[in-house]
Short mmCIF file of C-alpha atoms and ligand atoms in Angstrom, two decimals:
data_model
loop_
_atom_site.label_atom_id
_atom_site.label_comp_id
_atom_site.label_asym_id
_atom_site.label_seq_id
_atom_site.Cartn_x
_atom_site.Cartn_y
_atom_site.Cartn_z
CA UNK A 1 6.10 -41.18 22.53
CA UNK A 2 8.72 -38.46 22.66
CA UNK A 3 7.92 -34.81 21.95
CA UNK A 4 10.04 -35.09 18.83
CA UNK A 5 7.90 -37.77 17.20
CA UNK A 6 4.69 -36.23 18.53
CA UNK A 7 5.32 -33.11 16.49
CA UNK A 8 5.45 -35.12 13.32
CA UNK A 9 1.97 -36.61 13.67
CA UNK A 10 -0.22 -35.85 10.69
CA UNK A 11 -3.71 -35.18 12.07
CA UNK A 12 -7.16 -34.81 10.54
CA UNK A 13 -10.33 -33.26 11.92
CA UNK A 14 -13.58 -35.23 11.91
CA UNK A 15 -16.66 -33.04 12.09
CA UNK A 16 -20.37 -33.76 12.34
CA UNK A 17 -23.13 -31.17 12.60
CA UNK A 18 -26.49 -30.95 14.32
CA UNK A 19 -28.31 -28.08 12.71
CA UNK A 20 -31.44 -26.62 14.30
CA UNK A 21 -33.57 -24.59 11.91
CA UNK A 22 -36.79 -22.77 12.71
CA UNK A 23 -39.57 -23.76 10.34
CA UNK A 24 -41.66 -20.91 8.99
CA UNK A 25 -45.21 -21.50 10.18
CA UNK A 26 -47.95 -19.11 11.30
CA UNK A 27 -48.28 -20.59 14.76
CA UNK A 28 -46.12 -22.55 17.20
CA UNK A 29 -45.74 -26.31 16.98
CA UNK A 30 -48.01 -27.32 19.87
CA UNK A 31 -50.22 -24.26 20.50
CA UNK A 32 -51.93 -21.39 18.67
CA UNK A 33 -49.46 -18.65 19.65
CA UNK A 34 -47.97 -16.74 16.73
CA UNK A 35 -44.39 -17.51 15.65
CA UNK A 36 -43.92 -14.01 14.21
CA UNK A 37 -42.26 -11.58 16.62
CA UNK A 38 -43.57 -8.01 16.64
CA UNK A 39 -40.88 -5.36 16.32
CA UNK A 40 -41.54 -3.89 19.74
CA UNK A 41 -42.87 -6.92 21.61
CA UNK A 42 -42.31 -7.30 25.34
CA UNK A 43 -40.71 -10.50 26.62
CA UNK A 44 -43.09 -13.30 27.67
CA UNK A 45 -46.15 -11.84 25.96
CA UNK A 46 -46.50 -14.20 22.97
CA UNK A 47 -47.22 -17.15 25.23
CA UNK A 48 -50.01 -19.39 26.56
CA UNK A 49 -50.29 -22.23 29.12
CA UNK A 50 -49.00 -24.77 26.56
CA UNK A 51 -45.77 -23.00 25.58
CA UNK A 52 -45.22 -21.87 29.18
CA UNK A 53 -45.44 -25.52 30.23
CA UNK A 54 -48.13 -24.95 32.86
CA UNK A 55 -49.41 -28.12 34.58
CA UNK A 56 -52.29 -29.79 32.74
CA UNK A 57 -51.82 -27.92 29.46
CA UNK A 58 -51.96 -30.28 26.49
CA UNK A 59 -50.05 -30.01 23.19
CA UNK A 60 -51.84 -30.16 19.81
CA UNK A 61 -49.59 -30.81 16.80
CA UNK A 62 -49.46 -28.09 14.11
CA UNK A 63 -50.17 -29.59 10.67
CA UNK A 64 -48.14 -26.83 8.96
CA UNK A 65 -45.00 -27.86 10.85
CA UNK A 66 -45.42 -31.49 9.74
CA UNK A 67 -45.94 -30.40 6.13
CA UNK A 68 -42.76 -28.30 6.25
CA UNK A 69 -40.83 -31.24 7.73
CA UNK A 70 -42.04 -33.56 4.96
CA UNK A 71 -40.85 -31.00 2.38
CA UNK A 72 -37.41 -30.92 4.01
CA UNK A 73 -37.32 -34.72 3.97
CA UNK A 74 -38.21 -34.86 0.29
CA UNK A 75 -35.53 -32.29 -0.57
CA UNK A 76 -32.89 -34.28 1.38
CA UNK A 77 -33.93 -37.54 -0.26
CA UNK A 78 -34.89 -38.95 3.13
CA UNK A 79 -36.95 -41.99 3.95
CA UNK A 80 -40.21 -40.69 5.45
CA UNK A 81 -41.67 -43.54 7.51
CA UNK A 82 -45.36 -44.42 7.60
CA UNK A 83 -45.59 -43.69 11.27
CA UNK A 84 -43.53 -41.43 13.45
CA UNK A 85 -43.63 -40.64 17.17
CA UNK A 86 -42.84 -37.94 19.71
CA UNK A 87 -40.73 -38.32 22.85
CA UNK A 88 -39.90 -36.33 25.96
CA UNK A 89 -36.25 -35.38 26.34
CA UNK A 90 -35.84 -34.71 30.03
CA UNK A 91 -33.49 -32.08 31.31
CA UNK A 92 -33.58 -29.41 33.96
CA UNK A 93 -32.87 -26.01 32.50
CA UNK A 94 -34.97 -22.84 32.69
CA UNK A 95 -35.35 -22.40 28.92
CA UNK A 96 -38.11 -25.06 29.06
CA UNK A 97 -40.24 -24.66 32.18
CA UNK A 98 -41.86 -28.11 31.96
CA UNK A 99 -38.37 -29.63 32.32
CA UNK A 100 -38.55 -31.66 29.15
CA UNK A 101 -38.52 -30.93 25.45
CA UNK A 102 -40.99 -32.60 23.11
CA UNK A 103 -38.84 -34.07 20.37
CA UNK A 104 -38.55 -37.25 18.32
CA UNK A 105 -36.25 -40.03 19.42
CA UNK A 106 -36.36 -43.46 17.77
CA UNK A 107 -38.91 -42.63 15.05
CA UNK A 108 -37.90 -39.35 13.41
CA UNK A 109 -39.95 -37.96 10.55
CA UNK A 110 -36.92 -38.08 8.22
CA UNK A 111 -34.53 -40.99 8.17
CA UNK A 112 -31.26 -40.82 6.15
CA UNK A 113 -30.70 -38.52 3.16
CA UNK A 114 -27.83 -36.51 1.71
CA UNK A 115 -26.75 -33.07 0.55
CA UNK A 116 -24.36 -32.32 -2.28
CA UNK A 117 -22.48 -29.04 -2.27
CA UNK A 118 -19.45 -27.33 -3.75
CA UNK A 119 -16.33 -26.38 -1.81
CA UNK A 120 -13.08 -25.02 -3.29
CA UNK A 121 -14.13 -26.16 -6.75
CA UNK A 122 -14.90 -29.74 -5.64
CA UNK A 123 -18.28 -31.43 -5.24
CA UNK A 124 -18.85 -33.09 -1.86
CA UNK A 125 -21.71 -35.22 -0.63
CA UNK A 126 -22.51 -35.41 3.04
CA UNK A 127 -24.83 -37.98 4.50
CA UNK A 128 -27.79 -36.91 6.62
CA UNK A 129 -28.40 -39.41 9.42
CA UNK A 130 -31.81 -38.10 10.44
CA UNK A 131 -33.96 -35.01 10.73
CA UNK A 132 -36.65 -34.64 13.35
CA UNK A 133 -39.25 -32.20 14.64
CA UNK A 134 -39.07 -30.62 18.08
CA UNK A 135 -40.03 -27.49 19.97
CA UNK A 136 -37.72 -24.52 20.39
CA UNK A 137 -36.95 -23.61 24.01
CA UNK A 138 -37.20 -20.04 25.31
CA UNK A 139 -34.28 -17.69 24.84
CA UNK A 140 -31.88 -16.69 27.59
CA UNK A 141 -30.00 -13.44 27.81
CA UNK A 142 -27.01 -13.35 30.07
CA UNK A 143 -26.68 -9.96 31.76
CA UNK A 144 -23.18 -8.62 31.32
CA UNK A 145 -22.56 -10.58 28.15
CA UNK A 146 -21.09 -14.00 28.56
CA UNK A 147 -22.70 -17.22 29.83
CA UNK A 148 -19.80 -18.01 32.16
CA UNK A 149 -19.38 -14.53 33.65
CA UNK A 150 -22.95 -13.14 33.77
CA UNK A 151 -24.36 -11.93 37.11
CA UNK A 152 -27.85 -13.08 36.26
CA UNK A 153 -29.85 -14.39 33.31
CA UNK A 154 -33.20 -13.25 31.87
CA UNK A 155 -35.62 -15.65 30.19
CA UNK A 156 -38.04 -14.90 27.38
CA UNK A 157 -40.57 -17.61 26.42
CA UNK A 158 -41.80 -15.84 23.27
CA UNK A 159 -39.59 -18.17 21.23
CA UNK A 160 -40.62 -21.30 23.18
CA UNK A 161 -42.65 -23.64 20.97
CA UNK A 162 -41.43 -22.34 17.62
CA UNK A 163 -41.22 -25.43 15.38
CA UNK A 164 -37.67 -26.63 14.94
CA UNK A 165 -36.18 -29.19 12.69
CA UNK A 166 -32.96 -30.78 13.89
CA UNK A 167 -30.88 -32.07 10.98
CA UNK A 168 -28.08 -34.43 11.97
CA UNK A 169 -25.23 -35.19 9.60
CA UNK A 170 -22.82 -38.11 9.60
CA UNK A 171 -19.28 -37.16 10.72
CA UNK A 172 -18.39 -36.56 7.07
CA UNK A 173 -16.69 -33.16 7.22
CA UNK A 174 -12.92 -32.91 7.26
CA UNK A 175 -12.57 -29.14 7.60
CA UNK A 176 -14.29 -26.04 8.94
CA UNK A 177 -14.57 -24.68 5.38
CA UNK A 178 -16.54 -27.77 4.32
CA UNK A 179 -18.94 -27.29 7.22
CA UNK A 180 -19.51 -23.68 6.21
CA UNK A 181 -20.14 -24.58 2.55
CA UNK A 182 -22.61 -27.26 3.65
CA UNK A 183 -24.54 -24.79 5.82
CA UNK A 184 -24.76 -22.35 2.92
CA UNK A 185 -26.17 -25.08 0.68
CA UNK A 186 -28.59 -26.33 3.34
CA UNK A 187 -29.88 -22.78 3.88
CA UNK A 188 -30.32 -22.32 0.14
CA UNK A 189 -32.38 -25.51 -0.13
CA UNK A 190 -34.54 -24.62 2.89
CA UNK A 191 -35.20 -21.16 1.46
CA UNK A 192 -36.19 -22.64 -1.88
CA UNK A 193 -38.68 -24.83 -0.05
CA UNK A 194 -40.19 -21.71 1.49
CA UNK A 195 -39.96 -23.18 5.00
CA UNK A 196 -37.13 -21.06 6.36
CA UNK A 197 -36.26 -17.39 6.81
CA UNK A 198 -32.51 -16.89 7.00
CA UNK A 199 -32.92 -13.23 7.97
CA UNK A 200 -34.80 -14.05 11.15
CA UNK A 201 -32.59 -13.73 14.20
CA UNK A 202 -31.74 -17.14 15.67
CA UNK A 203 -33.42 -19.09 12.84
CA UNK A 204 -30.32 -21.28 12.43
CA UNK A 205 -28.30 -22.73 15.31
CA UNK A 206 -25.54 -25.25 15.01
CA UNK A 207 -24.01 -27.72 17.43
CA UNK A 208 -20.79 -29.15 16.05
CA UNK A 209 -18.93 -32.29 17.08
CA UNK A 210 -15.23 -32.32 16.41
CA UNK A 211 -12.53 -34.89 17.10
CA UNK A 212 -9.03 -35.42 15.80
CA UNK A 213 -7.68 -38.65 14.34
CA UNK A 214 -4.41 -39.66 12.69
CA UNK A 215 -4.58 -38.78 9.00
CA UNK A 216 -3.42 -42.34 8.22
CA UNK A 217 -6.77 -43.63 9.58
CA UNK A 218 -8.68 -41.92 6.77
CA UNK A 219 -9.12 -44.27 3.82
CA UNK A 220 -8.92 -43.21 0.18
CA UNK A 221 -12.63 -42.49 -0.11
CA UNK A 222 -12.40 -40.21 2.95
CA UNK A 223 -14.01 -42.80 5.25
CA UNK A 224 -12.95 -43.60 8.82
CA UNK A 225 -13.84 -46.82 10.63
CA UNK A 226 -16.19 -46.79 13.63
CA UNK A 227 -13.58 -47.97 16.10
CA UNK A 228 -11.21 -45.10 15.35
CA UNK A 229 -14.05 -42.62 15.67
CA UNK A 230 -15.21 -44.11 18.97
CA UNK A 231 -11.74 -44.03 20.47
CA UNK A 232 -11.14 -40.34 19.68
CA UNK A 233 -12.45 -37.98 22.34
CA UNK A 234 -14.73 -35.39 20.84
CA UNK A 235 -16.09 -32.07 21.94
CA UNK A 236 -19.49 -30.66 21.15
CA UNK A 237 -19.45 -26.93 20.49
CA UNK A 238 -22.75 -25.19 21.17
CA UNK A 239 -24.14 -21.71 20.57
CA UNK A 240 -23.10 -21.27 16.95
CA UNK A 241 -25.60 -19.13 15.08
CA UNK A 242 -24.19 -18.45 11.61
CA UNK A 243 -22.28 -20.06 8.75
CA UNK A 244 -19.31 -17.83 9.44
CA UNK A 245 -19.54 -18.54 13.19
CA UNK A 246 -19.47 -22.28 12.46
CA UNK A 247 -16.34 -21.97 10.38
CA UNK A 248 -14.59 -19.82 12.99
CA UNK A 249 -15.62 -21.99 15.96
CA UNK A 250 -14.55 -25.20 14.21
CA UNK A 251 -11.24 -23.76 13.02
CA UNK A 252 -10.56 -22.64 16.60
CA UNK A 253 -11.52 -26.01 18.04
CA UNK A 254 -9.46 -27.92 15.47
CA UNK A 255 -6.36 -25.91 16.33
CA UNK A 256 -6.98 -26.23 20.07
CA UNK A 257 -7.33 -30.02 19.92
CA UNK A 258 -4.43 -30.52 17.53
CA UNK A 259 -2.17 -28.45 19.77
CA UNK A 260 -3.18 -30.51 22.80
CA UNK A 261 -2.47 -33.78 20.99
CA UNK A 262 0.85 -32.52 19.61
CA UNK A 263 1.89 -31.71 23.16
CA UNK A 264 0.97 -35.23 24.22
CA UNK A 265 -2.14 -34.21 26.19
CA UNK A 266 -5.51 -35.86 26.02
CA UNK A 267 -8.55 -33.95 24.73
CA UNK A 268 -11.38 -33.90 27.28
CA UNK A 269 -14.74 -35.24 26.10
CA UNK A 270 -16.93 -32.25 26.92
CA UNK A 271 -19.44 -29.65 25.82
CA UNK A 272 -17.96 -26.28 24.94
CA UNK A 273 -19.61 -22.94 24.33
CA UNK A 274 -18.68 -20.76 21.34
CA UNK A 275 -18.09 -17.21 22.54
CA UNK A 276 -18.62 -15.21 19.37
CA UNK A 277 -17.37 -11.90 20.78
CA UNK A 278 -14.12 -13.39 22.09
CA UNK A 279 -13.70 -15.79 19.17
CA UNK A 280 -12.97 -18.76 21.44
CA UNK A 281 -14.67 -21.90 22.75
CA UNK A 282 -14.97 -22.29 26.53
CA UNK A 283 -15.51 -25.44 28.57
CA UNK A 284 -19.07 -25.78 29.94
CA UNK A 285 -19.55 -29.24 31.39
CA UNK A 286 -18.63 -32.81 30.77
CA UNK A 287 -20.73 -34.00 27.88
CA UNK A 288 -24.02 -35.65 28.79
CA UNK A 289 -24.88 -38.92 27.17
CA UNK A 290 -28.08 -40.03 25.57
CA UNK A 291 -29.08 -42.06 28.62
CA UNK A 292 -28.94 -38.93 30.78
CA UNK A 293 -31.99 -37.56 29.00
CA UNK A 294 -34.29 -40.42 30.04
CA UNK A 295 -36.19 -40.32 26.76
CA UNK A 296 -39.69 -41.75 26.92
CA UNK A 297 -42.81 -41.62 24.75
CA UNK A 298 -44.86 -38.40 24.81
CA UNK A 299 -48.19 -39.84 25.87
CA UNK A 300 -50.03 -36.56 25.22
CA UNK A 301 -49.47 -36.87 21.45
CA UNK A 302 -50.67 -39.87 19.44
CA UNK A 303 -48.35 -41.46 16.86
CA UNK A 304 -48.26 -39.39 13.67
CA UNK A 305 -49.16 -41.06 10.39
CA UNK A 306 -48.09 -39.21 7.25
CA UNK A 307 -48.56 -42.05 4.75
CA UNK A 308 -51.05 -41.15 2.01
CA UNK A 309 -50.67 -37.45 2.77
CA UNK A 310 -46.95 -37.22 2.21
CA UNK A 311 -47.31 -38.08 -1.51
CA UNK A 312 -49.56 -35.06 -2.02
CA UNK A 313 -47.02 -32.62 -0.61
CA UNK A 314 -45.08 -31.10 -3.47
CA UNK A 315 -41.73 -29.36 -3.42
CA UNK A 316 -40.49 -26.77 -5.91
CA UNK A 317 -37.56 -27.22 -8.28
CA UNK A 318 -34.41 -27.17 -6.13
CA UNK A 319 -31.38 -24.90 -6.70
CA UNK A 320 -29.07 -27.38 -8.49
CA UNK A 321 -31.79 -28.46 -10.90
CA UNK A 322 -32.83 -24.89 -11.55
CA UNK A 323 -29.23 -23.82 -12.24
CA UNK A 324 -28.88 -26.63 -14.76
CA UNK A 325 -32.16 -25.72 -16.45
CA UNK A 326 -31.18 -22.03 -16.66
CA UNK A 327 -28.00 -23.00 -18.52
CA UNK A 328 -29.89 -25.17 -21.00
CA UNK A 329 -33.10 -23.23 -21.43
CA UNK A 330 -31.67 -19.70 -21.48
CA UNK A 331 -28.16 -20.43 -22.74
CA UNK A 332 -26.54 -18.80 -19.69
CA UNK A 333 -22.95 -19.32 -18.63
CA UNK A 334 -22.21 -21.01 -15.30
CA UNK A 335 -21.59 -17.75 -13.47
CA UNK A 336 -24.81 -16.05 -14.57
CA UNK A 337 -26.85 -19.20 -13.92
CA UNK A 338 -25.36 -19.42 -10.45
CA UNK A 339 -26.05 -15.76 -9.63
CA UNK A 340 -29.58 -15.95 -10.97
CA UNK A 341 -30.47 -18.98 -8.85
CA UNK A 342 -28.81 -17.79 -5.65
CA UNK A 343 -32.25 -17.50 -4.11
CA UNK A 344 -35.67 -18.63 -5.30
CA UNK A 345 -36.82 -15.01 -5.35
CA UNK A 346 -33.96 -13.96 -7.66
CA UNK A 347 -34.67 -16.92 -9.97
CA UNK A 348 -38.40 -16.15 -10.09
CA UNK A 349 -37.67 -12.48 -10.79
CA UNK A 350 -35.32 -13.38 -13.64
CA UNK A 351 -37.79 -15.77 -15.25
CA UNK A 352 -40.50 -13.10 -15.27
CA UNK A 353 -38.15 -10.71 -17.11
CA UNK A 354 -36.83 -13.42 -19.45
CA UNK A 355 -40.44 -14.17 -20.54
CA UNK A 356 -40.60 -10.76 -22.21
CA UNK A 357 -37.09 -10.08 -23.49
CA UNK A 358 -34.07 -11.82 -24.88
CA UNK A 359 -32.73 -14.13 -22.13
CA UNK A 360 -29.23 -12.65 -22.41
CA UNK A 361 -30.51 -9.08 -22.06
CA UNK A 362 -32.64 -10.15 -19.10
CA UNK A 363 -29.60 -11.86 -17.52
CA UNK A 364 -27.45 -8.73 -17.89
CA UNK A 365 -30.11 -6.58 -16.30
CA UNK A 366 -30.97 -8.86 -13.39
CA UNK A 367 -27.63 -10.58 -12.63
CA UNK A 368 -25.24 -7.71 -13.33
CA UNK A 369 -27.07 -4.40 -13.10
CA UNK A 370 -29.86 -5.00 -10.60
CA UNK A 371 -28.10 -7.43 -8.23
CA UNK A 372 -24.95 -5.29 -8.39
CA UNK A 373 -26.78 -2.10 -7.43
CA UNK A 374 -28.78 -3.91 -4.73
CA UNK A 375 -25.63 -5.40 -3.25
CA UNK A 376 -23.96 -1.98 -3.20
CA UNK A 377 -26.92 -0.64 -1.21
CA UNK A 378 -27.04 -3.62 1.16
CA UNK A 379 -30.48 -4.46 -0.24
CA UNK A 380 -31.91 -7.79 -1.37
CA UNK A 381 -34.15 -8.84 -4.24
CA UNK A 382 -37.01 -9.10 -1.74
CA UNK A 383 -36.83 -5.31 -1.36
CA UNK A 384 -37.88 -4.91 -5.01
CA UNK A 385 -40.00 -7.99 -5.81
CA UNK A 386 -43.12 -5.82 -5.59
CA UNK A 387 -41.63 -3.51 -8.27
CA UNK A 388 -41.28 -6.14 -11.00
CA UNK A 389 -43.52 -4.06 -13.30
CA UNK A 390 -41.35 -0.95 -12.98
CA UNK A 391 -38.22 -2.96 -13.59
CA UNK A 392 -39.78 -4.61 -16.65
CA UNK A 393 -40.53 -1.14 -18.08
CA UNK A 394 -36.93 -0.07 -17.50
CA UNK A 395 -35.63 -3.02 -19.53
CA UNK A 396 -38.26 -2.21 -22.17
CA UNK A 397 -37.02 1.40 -22.43
CA UNK A 398 -33.55 0.05 -23.17
CA UNK A 399 -34.78 -2.71 -25.46
CA UNK A 400 -36.81 -0.30 -27.62
CA UNK A 401 -33.96 2.20 -27.72
CA UNK A 402 -35.91 4.94 -25.95
CA UNK A 403 -33.05 5.60 -23.55
CA UNK A 404 -29.37 4.76 -23.79
CA UNK A 405 -27.92 1.80 -21.93
CA UNK A 406 -25.58 4.14 -20.09
CA UNK A 407 -28.39 6.38 -18.85
CA UNK A 408 -30.50 3.37 -17.91
CA UNK A 409 -27.70 1.89 -15.81
CA UNK A 410 -26.19 4.99 -14.31
CA UNK A 411 -29.19 7.23 -13.82
CA UNK A 412 -32.56 5.52 -14.08
CA UNK A 413 -31.82 2.30 -12.17
CA UNK A 414 -29.94 4.10 -9.42
CA UNK A 415 -32.67 6.69 -8.87
CA UNK A 416 -35.32 3.96 -8.96
CA UNK A 417 -33.56 2.35 -6.00
CA UNK A 418 -32.41 5.46 -4.13
CA UNK A 419 -35.58 7.54 -4.50
CA UNK A 420 -38.16 4.81 -5.14
CA UNK A 421 -39.19 6.49 -8.41
CA UNK A 422 -40.69 4.71 -11.39
CA UNK A 423 -38.54 4.70 -14.56
CA UNK A 424 -40.76 7.10 -16.57
CA UNK A 425 -40.56 9.73 -13.83
CA UNK A 426 -36.76 9.54 -13.82
CA UNK A 427 -36.55 9.72 -17.64
CA UNK A 428 -38.79 12.79 -17.66
CA UNK A 429 -37.27 14.66 -14.75
CA UNK A 430 -33.72 14.06 -15.98
CA UNK A 431 -34.62 14.72 -19.63
CA UNK A 432 -33.16 11.37 -20.71
CA UNK A 433 -35.49 10.54 -23.59
CA UNK A 434 -33.35 10.03 -26.67
CA UNK A 435 -33.06 13.25 -28.63
CA UNK A 436 -35.00 13.11 -31.87
CA UNK A 437 -33.19 12.86 -35.21
CA UNK A 438 -33.55 16.55 -36.11
CA UNK A 439 -31.98 17.68 -32.86
CA UNK A 440 -29.07 15.27 -33.34
CA UNK A 441 -28.57 16.48 -36.92
CA UNK A 442 -28.59 20.10 -35.69
CA UNK A 443 -26.03 19.29 -32.99
CA UNK A 444 -23.82 17.62 -35.61
CA UNK A 445 -23.98 20.75 -37.80
CA UNK A 446 -23.16 22.96 -34.81
CA UNK A 447 -20.19 20.83 -33.85
CA UNK A 448 -18.74 21.00 -37.36
CA UNK A 449 -19.29 24.74 -37.67
CA UNK A 450 -17.93 25.63 -34.27
CA UNK A 451 -14.80 23.48 -34.45
CA UNK A 452 -12.98 24.19 -37.73
CA UNK A 453 -9.66 23.09 -36.25
CA UNK A 454 -10.99 19.64 -35.42
CA UNK A 455 -12.48 19.33 -38.90
CA UNK A 456 -9.11 20.21 -40.39
CA UNK A 457 -7.37 17.67 -38.14
CA UNK A 458 -9.90 15.04 -39.22
CA UNK A 459 -9.10 15.61 -42.88
CA UNK A 460 -5.40 15.52 -42.04
CA UNK A 461 -6.05 11.99 -40.75
CA UNK A 462 -5.56 12.76 -37.07
CA UNK A 463 -7.05 10.03 -34.90
CA UNK A 464 -8.60 11.86 -31.95
CA UNK A 465 -10.46 14.44 -34.05
CA UNK A 466 -13.60 12.41 -34.74
CA UNK A 467 -13.87 11.35 -31.12
CA UNK A 468 -13.59 14.97 -30.08
CA UNK A 469 -16.48 15.92 -32.37
CA UNK A 470 -18.61 13.01 -31.14
CA UNK A 471 -17.97 14.24 -27.61
CA UNK A 472 -19.17 17.75 -28.57
CA UNK A 473 -22.43 16.35 -29.97
CA UNK A 474 -22.99 14.13 -26.94
CA UNK A 475 -22.47 17.09 -24.63
CA UNK A 476 -24.86 19.22 -26.68
CA UNK A 477 -27.58 16.56 -26.49
CA UNK A 478 -27.05 15.89 -22.79
CA UNK A 479 -25.80 12.35 -23.44
CA UNK A 480 -29.15 11.28 -24.86
CA UNK A 481 -28.00 10.73 -28.45
CA UNK A 482 -26.81 7.33 -29.54
CA UNK A 483 -23.00 7.55 -29.90
CA UNK A 484 -22.95 5.10 -32.84
CA UNK A 485 -25.45 7.16 -34.80
CA UNK A 486 -23.57 10.39 -34.03
CA UNK A 487 -20.36 8.80 -35.24
CA UNK A 488 -22.00 7.77 -38.50
CA UNK A 489 -23.65 11.14 -39.09
CA UNK A 490 -20.39 13.00 -38.51
CA UNK A 491 -18.50 10.80 -40.95
CA UNK A 492 -21.19 11.26 -43.61
CA UNK A 493 -21.11 15.04 -43.23
CA UNK A 494 -17.31 15.29 -43.13
CA UNK A 495 -16.80 13.00 -46.10
CA UNK A 496 -19.72 14.39 -48.11
ZN1 ZN B 501 -48.45 -20.86 23.25
MN1 MN B 502 -32.35 -30.69 19.34
#
């Protein structure tokens, strides 16, 4: 092929993801060590002979991790087999001192499944090939920054043994943006299930496979035949730890491979490392194959039978279903329903408010006012879930007309968040209670008496005059009068 024709090749990226997520359990998957890091913990202190891999130590499976895995399987629509088994994945690397990882090989706890998500206004469905349980290795920190330039590496086994679920997708993604949208949806589902904490450092890690094929090989339904996929050399990019990182790493890798192919070079089949700080992928080693791991049965753990039990494990309403119900039950538009179901905590919070007030009023206060102010402060709903009662009283003060909407939004809510005050304290200290009728009437009289020019202008039919007088009354009452009422009173007095 000449360079001329090479440049005209229309190429498409084929992407598959292996997503490792930490499951939220009290203790590690095969021992009783806590999974919850202390703020000031020393390295290698949250450990025991099992998670340090000392000779003779025996693993005991954590029931909570299995329960969480079954929930994930149910949410993905997976087949959960009667019996599932554990295997040893052998490799020599200091993050696992026993030189193998306990994982699941040919009998994973979740077989097949799918996830539907939105990207650029389209709905996409990606197939899940499998999802299995395994143990997290320890964490390495490379002194001097980067894995390929560090002088030495430190190891911390506090993380070792944290339950992980590895979720493997089919190579169904065609762009980095799709992969990012998928990860956002997966995270949302896992959070709804209550098995995952997105805020925990390192709770999500992604390995991404990417290869490039001729666009002509993609059929109308977006499918690509096995042979084409097999013949394209792919790279596996490791060390991706966020949705945004996945999109950046894959976009980089797509461009790198396309450029190589356009120049007539072959893409090496290899493992590459995503260097977040430099924004590039770097070559690590030629990619190992499955046979290199010498998988064999973990004889220290008996086969796991979840039949009978798995039916009893319930999962909550998932985000898509909840969004749909919010639209029907509360009459919300798509945008509000989407905002109010962005996390399970937000949705729960909204439903508690909507029980007591009009659903539209509740939506305005939670979706627009509260979430807006929280976002501005870099806070989350979880920072105020314990203050549901205070927030309910704020909406009540507005609903009963005790304070104006403007004061509620601009003063009370903001001080509740900034100074952690309850709404009554703010209303009292700022003198925001609506001025009683007599005081408003007096302020109206004052405004008319003190501004004869404006009164004259009003009678001459000049537009701004009434607004000016309303403004005088509002100022007099410290903004606590209702502008509509003031308007009405002024007209009555001026016309009368
Ligand atoms: Zn342990
Ligand atoms: Mn894995």
